[in-house]
Coordinates of C-alpha atoms and ligand atoms in Angstrom, one line a residue:
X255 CA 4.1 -3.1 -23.7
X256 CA 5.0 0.8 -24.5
X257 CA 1.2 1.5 -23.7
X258 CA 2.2 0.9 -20.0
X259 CA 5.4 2.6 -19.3
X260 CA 5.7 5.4 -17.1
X261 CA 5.8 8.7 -19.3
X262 CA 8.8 10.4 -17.7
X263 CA 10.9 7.3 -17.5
X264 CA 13.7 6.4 -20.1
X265 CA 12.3 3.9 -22.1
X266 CA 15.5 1.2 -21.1
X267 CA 14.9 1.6 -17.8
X268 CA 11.2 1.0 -18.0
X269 CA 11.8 -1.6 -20.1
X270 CA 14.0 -3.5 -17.4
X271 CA 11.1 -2.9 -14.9
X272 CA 8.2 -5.0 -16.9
X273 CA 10.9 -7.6 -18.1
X274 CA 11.5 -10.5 -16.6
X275 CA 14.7 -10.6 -18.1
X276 CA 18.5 -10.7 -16.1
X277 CA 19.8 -7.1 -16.4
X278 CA 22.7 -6.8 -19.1
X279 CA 26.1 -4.4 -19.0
X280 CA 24.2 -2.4 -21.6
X281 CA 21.1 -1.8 -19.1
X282 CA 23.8 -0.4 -16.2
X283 CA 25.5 1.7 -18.8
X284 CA 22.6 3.5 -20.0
X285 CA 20.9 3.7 -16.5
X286 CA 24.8 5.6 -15.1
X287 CA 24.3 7.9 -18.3
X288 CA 21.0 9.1 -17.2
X289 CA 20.7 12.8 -17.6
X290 CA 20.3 14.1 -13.7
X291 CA 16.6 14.7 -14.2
X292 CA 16.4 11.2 -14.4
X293 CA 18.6 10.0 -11.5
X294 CA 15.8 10.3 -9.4
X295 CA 15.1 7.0 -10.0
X296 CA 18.0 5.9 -8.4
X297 CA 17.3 4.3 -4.4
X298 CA 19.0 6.0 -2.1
X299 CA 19.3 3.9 1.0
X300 CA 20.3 6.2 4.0
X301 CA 19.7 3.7 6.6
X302 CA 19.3 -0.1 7.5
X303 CA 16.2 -1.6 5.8
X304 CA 14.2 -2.7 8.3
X305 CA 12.9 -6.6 8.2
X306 CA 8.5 -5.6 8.1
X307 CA 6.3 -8.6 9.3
X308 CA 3.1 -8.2 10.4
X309 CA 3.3 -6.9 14.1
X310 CA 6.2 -4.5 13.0
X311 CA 6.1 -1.2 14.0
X312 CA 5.6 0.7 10.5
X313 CA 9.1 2.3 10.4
X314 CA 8.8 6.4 10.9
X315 CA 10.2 9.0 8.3
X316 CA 9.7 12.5 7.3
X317 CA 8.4 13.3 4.3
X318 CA 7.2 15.9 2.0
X319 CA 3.5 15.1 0.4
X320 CA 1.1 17.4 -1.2
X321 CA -0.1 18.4 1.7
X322 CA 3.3 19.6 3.5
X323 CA 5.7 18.0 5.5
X324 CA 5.2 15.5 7.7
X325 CA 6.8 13.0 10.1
X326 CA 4.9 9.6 9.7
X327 CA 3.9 9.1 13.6
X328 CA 2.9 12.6 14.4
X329 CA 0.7 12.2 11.2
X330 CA -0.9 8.8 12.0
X331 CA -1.7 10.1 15.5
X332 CA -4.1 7.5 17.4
X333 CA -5.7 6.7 14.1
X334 CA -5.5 3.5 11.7
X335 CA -3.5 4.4 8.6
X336 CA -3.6 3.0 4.9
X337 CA -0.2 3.6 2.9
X338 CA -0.3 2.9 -0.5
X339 CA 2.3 3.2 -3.0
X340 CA 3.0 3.7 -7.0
X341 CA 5.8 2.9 -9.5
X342 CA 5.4 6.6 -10.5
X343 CA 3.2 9.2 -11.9
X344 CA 1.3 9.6 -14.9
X345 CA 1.2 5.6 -15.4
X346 CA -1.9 4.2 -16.7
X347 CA -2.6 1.5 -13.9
X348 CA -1.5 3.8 -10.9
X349 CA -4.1 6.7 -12.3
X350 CA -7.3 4.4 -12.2
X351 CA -6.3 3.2 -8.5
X352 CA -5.2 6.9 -7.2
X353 CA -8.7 8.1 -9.0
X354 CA -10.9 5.1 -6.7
X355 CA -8.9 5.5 -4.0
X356 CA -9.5 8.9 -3.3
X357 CA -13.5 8.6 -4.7
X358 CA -13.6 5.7 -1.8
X359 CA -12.2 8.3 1.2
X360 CA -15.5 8.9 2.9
X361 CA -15.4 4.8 3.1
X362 CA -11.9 5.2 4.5
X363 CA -12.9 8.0 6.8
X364 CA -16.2 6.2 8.0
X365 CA -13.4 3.6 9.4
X366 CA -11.0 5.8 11.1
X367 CA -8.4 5.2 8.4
X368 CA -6.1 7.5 7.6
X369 CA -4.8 7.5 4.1
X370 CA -1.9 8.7 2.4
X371 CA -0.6 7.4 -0.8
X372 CA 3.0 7.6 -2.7
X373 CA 4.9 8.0 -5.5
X374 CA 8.5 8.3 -6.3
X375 CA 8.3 11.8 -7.9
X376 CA 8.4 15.3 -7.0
X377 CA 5.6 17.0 -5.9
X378 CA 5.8 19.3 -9.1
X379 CA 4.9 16.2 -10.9
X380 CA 2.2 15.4 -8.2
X381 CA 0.2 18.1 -9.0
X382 CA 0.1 18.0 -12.0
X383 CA -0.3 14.3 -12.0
X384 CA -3.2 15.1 -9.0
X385 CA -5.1 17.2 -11.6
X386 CA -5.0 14.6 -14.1
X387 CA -6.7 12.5 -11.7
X388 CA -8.8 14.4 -10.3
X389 CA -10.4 15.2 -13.9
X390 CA -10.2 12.0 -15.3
X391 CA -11.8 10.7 -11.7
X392 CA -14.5 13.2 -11.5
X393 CA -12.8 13.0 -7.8
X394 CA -11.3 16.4 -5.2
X395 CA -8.5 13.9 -4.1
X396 CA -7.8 15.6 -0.7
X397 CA -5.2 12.6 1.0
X398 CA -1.8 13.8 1.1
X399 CA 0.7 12.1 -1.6
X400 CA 4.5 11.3 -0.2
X401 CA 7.0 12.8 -2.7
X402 CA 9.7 10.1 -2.7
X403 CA 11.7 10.5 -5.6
X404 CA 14.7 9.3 -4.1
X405 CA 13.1 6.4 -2.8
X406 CA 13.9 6.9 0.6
X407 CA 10.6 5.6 2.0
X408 CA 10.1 2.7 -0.3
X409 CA 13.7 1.5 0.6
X410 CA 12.7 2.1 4.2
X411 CA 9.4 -0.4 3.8
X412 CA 10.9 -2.7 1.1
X413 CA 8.7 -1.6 -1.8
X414 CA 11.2 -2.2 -4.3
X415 CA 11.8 -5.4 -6.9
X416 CA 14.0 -8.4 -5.9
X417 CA 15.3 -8.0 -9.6
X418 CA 15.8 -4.0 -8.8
X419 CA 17.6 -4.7 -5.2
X420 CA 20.2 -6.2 -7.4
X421 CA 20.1 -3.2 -9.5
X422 CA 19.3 -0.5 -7.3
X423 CA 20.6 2.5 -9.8
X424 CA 17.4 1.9 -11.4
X425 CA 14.7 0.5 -9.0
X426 CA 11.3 1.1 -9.4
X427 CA 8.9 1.5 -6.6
X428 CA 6.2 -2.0 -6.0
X429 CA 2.3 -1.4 -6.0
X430 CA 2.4 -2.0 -2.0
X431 CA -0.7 -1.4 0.7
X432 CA 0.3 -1.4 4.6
X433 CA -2.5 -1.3 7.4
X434 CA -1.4 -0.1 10.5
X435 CA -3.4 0.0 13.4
X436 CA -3.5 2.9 16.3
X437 CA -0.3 0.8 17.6
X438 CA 1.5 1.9 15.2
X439 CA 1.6 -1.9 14.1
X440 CA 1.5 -3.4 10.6
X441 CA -1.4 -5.0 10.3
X442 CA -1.4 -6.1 6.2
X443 CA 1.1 -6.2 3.9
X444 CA 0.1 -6.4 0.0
X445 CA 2.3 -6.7 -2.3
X446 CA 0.8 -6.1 -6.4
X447 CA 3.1 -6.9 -9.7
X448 CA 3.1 -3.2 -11.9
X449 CA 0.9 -4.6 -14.2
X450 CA -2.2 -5.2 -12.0
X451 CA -4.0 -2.6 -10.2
X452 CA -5.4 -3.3 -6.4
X453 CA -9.0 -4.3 -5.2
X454 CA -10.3 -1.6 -3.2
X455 CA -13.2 -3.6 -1.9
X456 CA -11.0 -5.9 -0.4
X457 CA -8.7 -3.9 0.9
X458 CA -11.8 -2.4 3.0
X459 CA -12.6 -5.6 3.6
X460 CA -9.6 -6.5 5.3
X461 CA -10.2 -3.2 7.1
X462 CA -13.3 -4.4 8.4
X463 CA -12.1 -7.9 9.5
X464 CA -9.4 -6.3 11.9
X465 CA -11.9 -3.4 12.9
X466 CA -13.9 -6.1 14.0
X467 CA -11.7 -9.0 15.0
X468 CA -9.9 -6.4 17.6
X469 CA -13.4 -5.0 18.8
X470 CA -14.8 -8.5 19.1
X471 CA -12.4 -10.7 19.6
X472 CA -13.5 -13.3 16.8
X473 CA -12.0 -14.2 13.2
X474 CA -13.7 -14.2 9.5
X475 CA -13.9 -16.6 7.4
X476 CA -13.2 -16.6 3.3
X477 CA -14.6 -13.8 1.2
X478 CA -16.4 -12.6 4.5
X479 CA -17.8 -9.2 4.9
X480 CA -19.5 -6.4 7.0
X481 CA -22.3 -8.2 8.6
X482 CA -22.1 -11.9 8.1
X483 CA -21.6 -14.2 10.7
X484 CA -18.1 -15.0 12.1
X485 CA -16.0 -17.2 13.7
X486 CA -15.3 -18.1 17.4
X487 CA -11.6 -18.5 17.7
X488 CA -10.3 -21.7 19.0
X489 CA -9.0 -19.5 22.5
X490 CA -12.8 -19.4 23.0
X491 CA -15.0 -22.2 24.6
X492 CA -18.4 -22.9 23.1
X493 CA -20.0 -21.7 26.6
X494 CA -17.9 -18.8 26.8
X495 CA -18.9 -18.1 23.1
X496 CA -22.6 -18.5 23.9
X497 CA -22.5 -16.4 27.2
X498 CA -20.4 -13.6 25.0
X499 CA -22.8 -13.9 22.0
X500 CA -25.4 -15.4 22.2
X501 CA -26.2 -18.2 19.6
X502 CA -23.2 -20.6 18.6
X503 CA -23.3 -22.8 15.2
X504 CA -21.0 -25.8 16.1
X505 CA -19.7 -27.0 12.5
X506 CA -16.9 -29.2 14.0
X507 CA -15.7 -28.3 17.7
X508 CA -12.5 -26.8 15.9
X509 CA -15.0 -24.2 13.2
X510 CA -17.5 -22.6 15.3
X511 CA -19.5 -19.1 13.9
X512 CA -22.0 -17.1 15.7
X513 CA -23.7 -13.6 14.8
X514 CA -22.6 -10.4 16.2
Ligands
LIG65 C1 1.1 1.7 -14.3 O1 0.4 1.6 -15.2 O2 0.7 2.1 -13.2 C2 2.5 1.2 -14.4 C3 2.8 0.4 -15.5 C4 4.1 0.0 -15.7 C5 5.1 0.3 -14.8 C6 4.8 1.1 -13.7 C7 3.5 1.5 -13.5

């Protein structure tokens, strides 16, 4: 288990965060006799937690990243937008996705995503943490990196533990992806336990689907991607389908795919 903890976090408090177990007095004293440099793991909620569904608009915030301040919405512009966030920095699992993540961006960029990542440190800590990855990587990772060491941004789009909401002096930040479209919309929501690192592939794949679901107006089925048939949704007759697409595949009236 020790292999896996954050480096800069007090080993109780780490602890509490891979355990499944209920949180004891002894966890809550040592957590209120963190030296300061360590309260910035404590959330900080400044303002009502939004309730995210898909078809929310992605809450805005101002932030500082690595590549300067920002407010959220001016940022994202008319573009789609990937947010992606860690537990912290210099942890194991967190490194390997930051490292393909940023190898991936010309992928991202072919798409019209934006992408901007998090972690609930400093920015001191992100560079350093940056040019770990970056060597490690073999990558130039050049997508800014929110500095939320007080949380204020995971409280706002619920990245944090239901075990750590009960605890929130020492809450940790979830592995969590949000697509937003040019909307402004959420789009996908993933949520990933600390101990497993994302799929980029899929997560590109997902891109694709609504790239192409908006743009066309059709739906795709499991493990689809880029290029293989699709399907005609149910709002669509099988003449209107044929007319719009040409050839229609008529596996039951209700499961319909044609080639775009
Ligand atoms: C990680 O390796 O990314 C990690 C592991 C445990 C807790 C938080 C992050």
């Amino acid at each position: 288990m020790a292999s896996i903890l954050p480096r800069a976090a007090p080993r109780l408090v780490a602890l509490h965060f891979i355990s499944s177990t209920k949180p004891t007095s002894l966890h809550l004293q040592r957590a209120s006799a963190l030296p300061l440099a360590f309260r910035r793991y404590l959330a900080t909620p400044t303002q009502e937690q939004p309730r995210l569904r898909l078809g929310s608009i992605a809450p805005n915030f101002k932030a500082k990243t690595t590549q300067g301040d920002i407010d959220f919405h001016q940022w994202l512009g008319d573009s789609w937008g990937i947010l992606f966030s860690h537990p912290a920095d210099f942890t194991p699992v967190c490194t390997t996705e930051l490292g393909a993540f940023s190898r991936l961006a010309p992928e991202f960029e072919k798409r019209g995503v934006k992408m901007i990542g998090l972690s609930a440190n400093d920015l001191v800590d992100h560079g350093k943490w940056i040019d770990d990855i970056n060597d490690i990587s073999k990558t130039n990772l050049q997508f800014p990196v929110i500095a939320d060491a007080k949380r204020e941004v995971a409280w706002l789009y619920d990245m944090l533990s239901a075990e750590d909401q009960a605890k929130p002096e020492i809450a940790f930040t979830i592995r969590s992806v949000f697509i937003i479209d040019p909307n402004k919309k959420i789009r996908l929501i993933l949520l990933y336990p600390a101990s497993t690192g994302r799929n980029s592939a899929e997560v590109l794949r997902v891109i694709d689907s609504l790239q192409t679901g908006d743009k066309k107006g059709v739906a795709t089925p499991i493990d689809w991607v880029h290029g293989e048939d699709v399907i005609v949704p149910a709002s669509v007759s099988t003449e209107d389908a044929k007319t719009k697409f040409g050839q229609v595949r008529e596996v039951r009236p209700y499961l319909r795919f044609t080639t775009i």
